[in-house]
PDB file of C-alpha atoms and ligand atoms in Angstrom:
ATOM      1  CA  UNK A 285      26.113  59.378  11.243  1.00 45.00           C
ATOM      2  CA  UNK A 286      24.229  57.467   8.425  1.00 45.00           C
ATOM      3  CA  UNK A 287      20.373  58.781   8.492  1.00 49.00           C
ATOM      4  CA  UNK A 288      17.627  56.423   8.476  1.00 55.00           C
ATOM      5  CA  UNK A 289      15.188  56.724   5.594  1.00 60.00           C
ATOM      6  CA  UNK A 290      11.619  55.401   6.786  1.00 75.00           C
ATOM      7  CA  UNK A 291       9.295  53.715   4.448  1.00 91.00           C
ATOM      8  CA  UNK A 292       6.012  53.399   3.503  1.00 95.00           C
ATOM      9  CA  UNK A 293       5.259  49.947   4.594  1.00 96.00           C
ATOM     10  CA  UNK A 294       1.779  48.336   3.295  1.00 96.00           C
ATOM     11  CA  UNK A 295      -0.388  47.676   6.505  1.00 95.00           C
ATOM     12  CA  UNK A 296      -0.086  43.908   7.625  1.00 95.00           C
ATOM     13  CA  UNK A 297       3.552  43.154   5.833  1.00 96.00           C
ATOM     14  CA  UNK A 298       6.700  42.708   8.166  1.00 94.00           C
ATOM     15  CA  UNK A 299       9.432  44.346   5.704  1.00 96.00           C
ATOM     16  CA  UNK A 300      12.755  42.150   4.762  1.00 97.00           C
ATOM     17  CA  UNK A 301      16.528  43.073   6.456  1.00 96.00           C
ATOM     18  CA  UNK A 302      17.288  46.048   5.026  1.00 96.00           C
ATOM     19  CA  UNK A 303      20.328  44.398   3.504  1.00 96.00           C
ATOM     20  CA  UNK A 304      17.907  42.200   1.068  1.00 97.00           C
ATOM     21  CA  UNK A 305      16.851  44.887  -1.751  1.00 97.00           C
ATOM     22  CA  UNK A 306      16.038  45.278  -5.323  1.00 98.00           C
ATOM     23  CA  UNK A 307      17.290  48.537  -7.287  1.00 98.00           C
ATOM     24  CA  UNK A 308      15.736  49.453 -10.565  1.00 98.00           C
ATOM     25  CA  UNK A 309      18.535  50.525 -12.916  1.00 98.00           C
ATOM     26  CA  UNK A 310      17.963  53.321 -15.969  1.00 97.00           C
ATOM     27  CA  UNK A 311      16.975  51.381 -18.852  1.00 97.00           C
ATOM     28  CA  UNK A 312      18.258  48.374 -17.686  1.00 97.00           C
ATOM     29  CA  UNK A 313      18.372  45.320 -14.772  1.00 98.00           C
ATOM     30  CA  UNK A 314      17.000  44.826 -11.679  1.00 98.00           C
ATOM     31  CA  UNK A 315      20.219  45.123  -9.457  1.00 98.00           C
ATOM     32  CA  UNK A 316      19.353  42.692  -6.317  1.00 98.00           C
ATOM     33  CA  UNK A 317      20.794  43.124  -2.946  1.00 97.00           C
ATOM     34  CA  UNK A 318      21.386  40.895   0.108  1.00 97.00           C
ATOM     35  CA  UNK A 319      20.987  37.600  -1.422  1.00 97.00           C
ATOM     36  CA  UNK A 320      17.564  36.142  -1.153  1.00 97.00           C
ATOM     37  CA  UNK A 321      16.469  33.170  -2.764  1.00 97.00           C
ATOM     38  CA  UNK A 322      16.013  32.750  -6.500  1.00 98.00           C
ATOM     39  CA  UNK A 323      13.670  30.098  -8.287  1.00 98.00           C
ATOM     40  CA  UNK A 324      11.838  29.475 -10.721  1.00 98.00           C
ATOM     41  CA  UNK A 325       8.012  28.636  -9.913  1.00 98.00           C
ATOM     42  CA  UNK A 326       5.282  26.894 -11.979  1.00 98.00           C
ATOM     43  CA  UNK A 327       1.052  27.615 -11.863  1.00 98.00           C
ATOM     44  CA  UNK A 328      -0.009  24.361 -11.678  1.00 98.00           C
ATOM     45  CA  UNK A 329      -3.474  23.851 -11.742  1.00 95.00           C
ATOM     46  CA  UNK A 330      -5.888  22.087  -9.441  1.00 93.00           C
ATOM     47  CA  UNK A 331      -8.801  19.295 -10.401  1.00 92.00           C
ATOM     48  CA  UNK A 332     -11.022  22.522 -11.676  1.00 91.00           C
ATOM     49  CA  UNK A 333      -8.513  23.451 -14.180  1.00 93.00           C
ATOM     50  CA  UNK A 334      -7.470  26.685 -12.292  1.00 95.00           C
ATOM     51  CA  UNK A 335      -4.745  27.992 -11.060  1.00 96.00           C
ATOM     52  CA  UNK A 336      -3.777  25.674  -8.045  1.00 97.00           C
ATOM     53  CA  UNK A 337      -0.807  26.401  -6.429  1.00 97.00           C
ATOM     54  CA  UNK A 338       3.115  27.262  -7.237  1.00 98.00           C
ATOM     55  CA  UNK A 339       5.279  24.261  -7.897  1.00 98.00           C
ATOM     56  CA  UNK A 340       8.950  24.951  -7.045  1.00 98.00           C
ATOM     57  CA  UNK A 341      10.731  25.053 -10.927  1.00 97.00           C
ATOM     58  CA  UNK A 342      14.589  25.424 -11.506  1.00 98.00           C
ATOM     59  CA  UNK A 343      16.650  26.944  -8.381  1.00 97.00           C
ATOM     60  CA  UNK A 344      19.422  29.672  -9.479  1.00 97.00           C
ATOM     61  CA  UNK A 345      22.754  31.122  -7.215  1.00 95.00           C
ATOM     62  CA  UNK A 346      22.425  34.302  -5.594  1.00 93.00           C
ATOM     63  CA  UNK A 347      24.767  36.366  -5.597  1.00 91.00           C
ATOM     64  CA  UNK A 348      25.971  40.117  -3.629  1.00 89.00           C
ATOM     65  CA  UNK A 349      24.368  42.850  -6.248  1.00 85.00           C
ATOM     66  CA  UNK A 350      22.563  39.718  -9.107  1.00 96.00           C
ATOM     67  CA  UNK A 351      21.044  41.626 -12.026  1.00 98.00           C
ATOM     68  CA  UNK A 352      17.916  40.261 -13.235  1.00 98.00           C
ATOM     69  CA  UNK A 353      16.908  40.819 -17.155  1.00 98.00           C
ATOM     70  CA  UNK A 354      13.467  43.051 -16.823  1.00 97.00           C
ATOM     71  CA  UNK A 355      14.337  43.848 -21.165  1.00 98.00           C
ATOM     72  CA  UNK A 356      12.697  40.051 -21.648  1.00 97.00           C
ATOM     73  CA  UNK A 357      15.638  39.761 -24.163  1.00 97.00           C
ATOM     74  CA  UNK A 358      18.301  37.981 -21.942  1.00 97.00           C
ATOM     75  CA  UNK A 359      19.025  34.854 -23.696  1.00 97.00           C
ATOM     76  CA  UNK A 360      20.407  33.807 -20.068  1.00 97.00           C
ATOM     77  CA  UNK A 361      16.859  34.640 -18.162  1.00 97.00           C
ATOM     78  CA  UNK A 362      16.451  35.346 -15.199  1.00 98.00           C
ATOM     79  CA  UNK A 363      20.051  37.070 -15.661  1.00 98.00           C
ATOM     80  CA  UNK A 364      20.582  39.964 -17.394  1.00 98.00           C
ATOM     81  CA  UNK A 365      23.218  39.266 -20.383  1.00 97.00           C
ATOM     82  CA  UNK A 366      23.038  43.205 -21.923  1.00 97.00           C
ATOM     83  CA  UNK A 367      20.700  42.862 -24.298  1.00 97.00           C
ATOM     84  CA  UNK A 368      18.586  45.315 -22.887  1.00 97.00           C
ATOM     85  CA  UNK A 369      21.343  47.725 -24.795  1.00 96.00           C
ATOM     86  CA  UNK A 370      20.132  46.707 -28.145  1.00 95.00           C
ATOM     87  CA  UNK A 371      16.643  45.814 -27.515  1.00 89.00           C
ATOM     88  CA  UNK A 372      13.965  48.647 -28.521  1.00 87.00           C
ATOM     89  CA  UNK A 373      12.091  48.694 -25.605  1.00 94.00           C
ATOM     90  CA  UNK A 374      11.295  51.609 -23.236  1.00 97.00           C
ATOM     91  CA  UNK A 375      12.323  50.707 -19.440  1.00 98.00           C
ATOM     92  CA  UNK A 376      10.769  53.977 -18.238  1.00 98.00           C
ATOM     93  CA  UNK A 377       9.016  53.395 -15.098  1.00 98.00           C
ATOM     94  CA  UNK A 378       5.993  54.597 -14.561  1.00 98.00           C
ATOM     95  CA  UNK A 379       3.815  53.375 -11.177  1.00 98.00           C
ATOM     96  CA  UNK A 380       3.036  55.659  -8.525  1.00 96.00           C
ATOM     97  CA  UNK A 381       5.048  55.666  -4.924  1.00 96.00           C
ATOM     98  CA  UNK A 382       1.372  56.073  -3.387  1.00 96.00           C
ATOM     99  CA  UNK A 383       0.193  53.284  -1.601  1.00 96.00           C
ATOM    100  CA  UNK A 384      -1.818  50.470  -3.048  1.00 96.00           C
ATOM    101  CA  UNK A 385      -4.581  51.559  -1.095  1.00 97.00           C
ATOM    102  CA  UNK A 386      -4.728  54.981  -2.009  1.00 96.00           C
ATOM    103  CA  UNK A 387      -6.166  53.315  -5.543  1.00 96.00           C
ATOM    104  CA  UNK A 388      -7.942  50.451  -4.292  1.00 98.00           C
ATOM    105  CA  UNK A 389     -11.904  49.772  -4.768  1.00 98.00           C
ATOM    106  CA  UNK A 390     -13.683  48.523  -1.357  1.00 97.00           C
ATOM    107  CA  UNK A 391     -15.795  45.240  -1.479  1.00 97.00           C
ATOM    108  CA  UNK A 392     -17.743  44.746   1.686  1.00 96.00           C
ATOM    109  CA  UNK A 393     -19.031  41.441   3.028  1.00 96.00           C
ATOM    110  CA  UNK A 394     -20.133  40.197   5.926  1.00 96.00           C
ATOM    111  CA  UNK A 395     -17.479  39.156   8.057  1.00 97.00           C
ATOM    112  CA  UNK A 396     -14.237  39.848   5.362  1.00 97.00           C
ATOM    113  CA  UNK A 397     -13.607  43.654   4.212  1.00 97.00           C
ATOM    114  CA  UNK A 398     -11.925  42.938   0.735  1.00 98.00           C
ATOM    115  CA  UNK A 399      -9.530  45.699  -1.444  1.00 98.00           C
ATOM    116  CA  UNK A 400      -8.285  45.948  -5.196  1.00 98.00           C
ATOM    117  CA  UNK A 401      -6.142  47.739  -7.174  1.00 98.00           C
ATOM    118  CA  UNK A 402      -6.494  46.379 -10.222  1.00 96.00           C
ATOM    119  CA  UNK A 403      -3.357  48.079 -11.799  1.00 96.00           C
ATOM    120  CA  UNK A 404      -1.028  45.648 -10.377  1.00 97.00           C
ATOM    121  CA  UNK A 405      -2.491  42.855 -12.050  1.00 97.00           C
ATOM    122  CA  UNK A 406      -0.665  40.064 -12.557  1.00 98.00           C
ATOM    123  CA  UNK A 407      -2.538  37.603 -14.259  1.00 97.00           C
ATOM    124  CA  UNK A 408      -1.687  34.884 -12.220  1.00 97.00           C
ATOM    125  CA  UNK A 409      -5.808  34.129 -12.074  1.00 97.00           C
ATOM    126  CA  UNK A 410      -5.662  32.763  -8.386  1.00 97.00           C
ATOM    127  CA  UNK A 411      -8.482  35.393  -7.737  1.00 97.00           C
ATOM    128  CA  UNK A 412     -11.388  33.072 -10.254  1.00 93.00           C
ATOM    129  CA  UNK A 413     -10.868  29.936  -8.706  1.00 87.00           C
ATOM    130  CA  UNK A 414     -14.436  28.149 -10.487  1.00 83.00           C
ATOM    131  CA  UNK A 415     -15.966  31.297  -8.363  1.00 88.00           C
ATOM    132  CA  UNK A 416     -14.653  34.721  -7.812  1.00 96.00           C
ATOM    133  CA  UNK A 417     -12.813  36.186  -4.848  1.00 96.00           C
ATOM    134  CA  UNK A 418     -15.087  39.517  -4.943  1.00 96.00           C
ATOM    135  CA  UNK A 419     -18.236  37.698  -4.276  1.00 95.00           C
ATOM    136  CA  UNK A 420     -16.714  35.047  -2.033  1.00 95.00           C
ATOM    137  CA  UNK A 421     -16.034  38.071   0.144  1.00 95.00           C
ATOM    138  CA  UNK A 422     -19.437  38.922  -0.102  1.00 95.00           C
ATOM    139  CA  UNK A 423     -20.663  35.284   1.562  1.00 94.00           C
ATOM    140  CA  UNK A 424     -20.941  33.942   4.692  1.00 94.00           C
ATOM    141  CA  UNK A 425     -18.768  31.123   6.302  1.00 94.00           C
ATOM    142  CA  UNK A 426     -15.727  29.816   7.054  1.00 94.00           C
ATOM    143  CA  UNK A 427     -15.627  27.360   3.706  1.00 93.00           C
ATOM    144  CA  UNK A 428     -16.064  31.363   1.760  1.00 94.00           C
ATOM    145  CA  UNK A 429     -13.544  32.652   4.157  1.00 95.00           C
ATOM    146  CA  UNK A 430     -10.642  30.329   3.597  1.00 95.00           C
ATOM    147  CA  UNK A 431     -11.100  30.636   0.037  1.00 95.00           C
ATOM    148  CA  UNK A 432     -10.698  34.077   0.191  1.00 96.00           C
ATOM    149  CA  UNK A 433      -7.893  34.189   1.926  1.00 97.00           C
ATOM    150  CA  UNK A 434      -6.200  31.751  -0.427  1.00 96.00           C
ATOM    151  CA  UNK A 435      -6.751  33.530  -3.809  1.00 97.00           C
ATOM    152  CA  UNK A 436      -5.633  36.789  -1.599  1.00 97.00           C
ATOM    153  CA  UNK A 437      -2.407  35.053  -0.532  1.00 97.00           C
ATOM    154  CA  UNK A 438      -1.789  33.532  -3.322  1.00 97.00           C
ATOM    155  CA  UNK A 439      -2.498  36.830  -5.937  1.00 97.00           C
ATOM    156  CA  UNK A 440       0.803  37.359  -7.643  1.00 98.00           C
ATOM    157  CA  UNK A 441       0.697  40.939  -7.476  1.00 98.00           C
ATOM    158  CA  UNK A 442      -0.572  41.765  -4.688  1.00 98.00           C
ATOM    159  CA  UNK A 443      -3.215  43.442  -5.295  1.00 98.00           C
ATOM    160  CA  UNK A 444      -5.796  41.835  -3.365  1.00 98.00           C
ATOM    161  CA  UNK A 445      -5.591  42.289   0.248  1.00 98.00           C
ATOM    162  CA  UNK A 446      -8.034  40.858   2.299  1.00 98.00           C
ATOM    163  CA  UNK A 447      -9.339  42.342   6.577  1.00 98.00           C
ATOM    164  CA  UNK A 448     -11.586  40.820   9.339  1.00 97.00           C
ATOM    165  CA  UNK A 449     -14.544  43.086   9.264  1.00 96.00           C
ATOM    166  CA  UNK A 450     -14.138  43.674  13.069  1.00 96.00           C
ATOM    167  CA  UNK A 451     -11.005  44.266  13.800  1.00 97.00           C
ATOM    168  CA  UNK A 452     -10.489  46.341  10.165  1.00 95.00           C
ATOM    169  CA  UNK A 453      -6.867  44.203  10.328  1.00 97.00           C
ATOM    170  CA  UNK A 454      -5.316  42.496   7.160  1.00 97.00           C
ATOM    171  CA  UNK A 455      -5.411  38.560   7.748  1.00 97.00           C
ATOM    172  CA  UNK A 456      -1.758  38.127   6.058  1.00 95.00           C
ATOM    173  CA  UNK A 457       0.000  35.287   5.725  1.00 86.00           C
ATOM    174  CA  UNK A 458       3.416  34.779   6.517  1.00 88.00           C
ATOM    175  CA  UNK A 459       5.891  35.412   3.322  1.00 93.00           C
ATOM    176  CA  UNK A 460       9.206  34.063   3.283  1.00 97.00           C
ATOM    177  CA  UNK A 461      11.832  36.016   1.648  1.00 98.00           C
ATOM    178  CA  UNK A 462      12.361  35.401  -2.384  1.00 98.00           C
ATOM    179  CA  UNK A 463      12.238  36.228  -6.268  1.00 98.00           C
ATOM    180  CA  UNK A 464       9.887  33.927  -8.015  1.00 98.00           C
ATOM    181  CA  UNK A 465      10.196  34.154 -11.913  1.00 98.00           C
ATOM    182  CA  UNK A 466       7.237  32.495 -12.529  1.00 98.00           C
ATOM    183  CA  UNK A 467       5.936  30.248 -15.144  1.00 98.00           C
ATOM    184  CA  UNK A 468       2.508  29.638 -16.269  1.00 98.00           C
ATOM    185  CA  UNK A 469       2.159  26.466 -18.675  1.00 97.00           C
ATOM    186  CA  UNK A 470      -1.938  26.672 -18.932  1.00 96.00           C
ATOM    187  CA  UNK A 471      -1.644  30.050 -20.699  1.00 96.00           C
ATOM    188  CA  UNK A 472       1.880  29.132 -22.342  1.00 96.00           C
ATOM    189  CA  UNK A 473       3.704  31.725 -20.924  1.00 97.00           C
ATOM    190  CA  UNK A 474       6.013  33.008 -18.972  1.00 98.00           C
ATOM    191  CA  UNK A 475       5.471  35.488 -16.128  1.00 98.00           C
ATOM    192  CA  UNK A 476       6.624  38.000 -13.802  1.00 98.00           C
ATOM    193  CA  UNK A 477       9.421  37.451 -11.022  1.00 98.00           C
ATOM    194  CA  UNK A 478       7.401  36.976  -8.075  1.00 98.00           C
ATOM    195  CA  UNK A 479       8.703  39.162  -5.005  1.00 98.00           C
ATOM    196  CA  UNK A 480       7.786  37.994  -1.404  1.00 98.00           C
ATOM    197  CA  UNK A 481       8.171  38.614   2.120  1.00 97.00           C
ATOM    198  CA  UNK A 482       8.182  42.371   2.229  1.00 97.00           C
ATOM    199  CA  UNK A 483      11.632  43.128   0.200  1.00 98.00           C
ATOM    200  CA  UNK A 484      12.310  46.775  -0.905  1.00 98.00           C
ATOM    201  CA  UNK A 485      11.765  47.812  -4.537  1.00 98.00           C
ATOM    202  CA  UNK A 486      13.846  50.752  -4.886  1.00 98.00           C
ATOM    203  CA  UNK A 487      13.770  53.154  -8.526  1.00 98.00           C
ATOM    204  CA  UNK A 488      16.296  54.584 -10.500  1.00 97.00           C
ATOM    205  CA  UNK A 489      15.962  58.078  -9.377  1.00 96.00           C
ATOM    206  CA  UNK A 490      16.141  56.248  -5.569  1.00 96.00           C
ATOM    207  CA  UNK A 491      12.511  56.694  -4.451  1.00 96.00           C
ATOM    208  CA  UNK A 492      11.476  53.631  -2.330  1.00 97.00           C
ATOM    209  CA  UNK A 493       7.654  52.041  -3.765  1.00 98.00           C
ATOM    210  CA  UNK A 494       5.911  50.875  -0.909  1.00 98.00           C
ATOM    211  CA  UNK A 495       7.031  48.145   0.866  1.00 97.00           C
ATOM    212  CA  UNK A 496       4.468  44.883   0.282  1.00 97.00           C
ATOM    213  CA  UNK A 497       4.197  40.931   1.117  1.00 97.00           C
ATOM    214  CA  UNK A 498       3.331  40.616  -2.358  1.00 98.00           C
ATOM    215  CA  UNK A 499       4.637  41.833  -5.737  1.00 98.00           C
ATOM    216  CA  UNK A 500       5.183  41.108  -8.704  1.00 98.00           C
ATOM    217  CA  UNK A 501       8.073  43.196 -11.004  1.00 98.00           C
ATOM    218  CA  UNK A 502       7.686  42.724 -14.749  1.00 98.00           C
ATOM    219  CA  UNK A 503      10.374  40.909 -16.749  1.00 98.00           C
ATOM    220  CA  UNK A 504       9.057  40.980 -20.229  1.00 98.00           C
ATOM    221  CA  UNK A 505       9.391  44.757 -20.792  1.00 97.00           C
ATOM    222  CA  UNK A 506       5.751  45.838 -22.234  1.00 97.00           C
ATOM    223  CA  UNK A 507       3.584  46.697 -18.825  1.00 98.00           C
ATOM    224  CA  UNK A 508       2.621  50.169 -18.899  1.00 97.00           C
ATOM    225  CA  UNK A 509       2.649  50.126 -14.775  1.00 98.00           C
ATOM    226  CA  UNK A 510       6.853  49.454 -14.062  1.00 98.00           C
ATOM    227  CA  UNK A 511       8.401  48.036 -12.962  1.00 98.00           C
ATOM    228  CA  UNK A 512       5.515  46.471 -11.791  1.00 98.00           C
ATOM    229  CA  UNK A 513       3.662  43.997 -13.793  1.00 98.00           C
ATOM    230  CA  UNK A 514       0.046  44.445 -15.443  1.00 98.00           C
ATOM    231  CA  UNK A 515      -0.489  41.362 -17.499  1.00 97.00           C
ATOM    232  CA  UNK A 516       0.691  42.452 -20.403  1.00 98.00           C
ATOM    233  CA  UNK A 517       3.373  38.673 -20.242  1.00 98.00           C
ATOM    234  CA  UNK A 518       0.276  37.461 -21.006  1.00 97.00           C
ATOM    235  CA  UNK A 519      -1.382  38.596 -23.883  1.00 96.00           C
ATOM    236  CA  UNK A 520       2.086  38.286 -26.167  1.00 94.00           C
ATOM    237  CA  UNK A 521       2.863  35.152 -25.065  1.00 96.00           C
ATOM    238  CA  UNK A 522       6.552  36.361 -23.118  1.00 97.00           C
ATOM    239  CA  UNK A 523       8.612  33.228 -22.668  1.00 97.00           C
ATOM    240  CA  UNK A 524      11.997  33.376 -20.956  1.00 97.00           C
ATOM    241  CA  UNK A 525      13.712  30.443 -22.331  1.00 95.00           C
ATOM    242  CA  UNK A 526      14.505  28.551 -18.644  1.00 94.00           C
ATOM    243  CA  UNK A 527      14.402  25.213 -19.481  1.00 79.00           C
TER     244      UNK A 527
HETATM  245  S1  FES B 862       5.921  39.928 -16.792  1.00 56.84           S
HETATM  246 FE1  FES B 862       4.290  40.685 -16.742  1.00 56.84          FE
HETATM  247  S2  FES B 862       3.709  42.579 -18.224  1.00 56.84           S
HETATM  248 FE2  FES B 862       5.643  42.127 -18.388  1.00 56.84          FE
END
């Protein structure tokens, strides 16, 4: 008889099928199970010069138990090529297993609420789109609500959630399951693995992190919140070498 383990699922997230999950290995790569699609995305600017959309980049063939680099040194990114064995990178996991909301701040508006856990910032900058999402949520009107939802639903790291003030339920978008190495030409670097669609991430010791619609896994090896991205890749201009 198999025992079903209950995992923490963020409110508003629909978990991916159980056979699709990501295993963090001790000092090594991410082992990805269940063959989710892997496709690079490129952050394209809009007419105001801010992050406007994710354009589709290169597609990679998925295989069962594929290993994706998390040390930032592979010459065959996004896949692992064994470079972590020689790379001087500490890949110890440091992130909390608590739900994101436990460490979130709340911002109140007339029709919407915003929750924000800054530790999960992947620096995709959709939240700062001419206006900042923290200010937008405090304004009234359909235009502001749409802009807030655009900013929140494009946030690579999933640090933000937007809530309907009346129902106290999150306003969520339907996310398609996928793993997306980010390329960010506006700041001249590569970014994390953006993981969409409720994919479970399991730590090297077998404990699962909260299952979320939007998350960003560090692949540069330098985050202080491993396995999640904390935006550090932007400060030292990580390049994955994907042509
Ligand atoms: S990829 Fe963002 S901190 Fe490593």
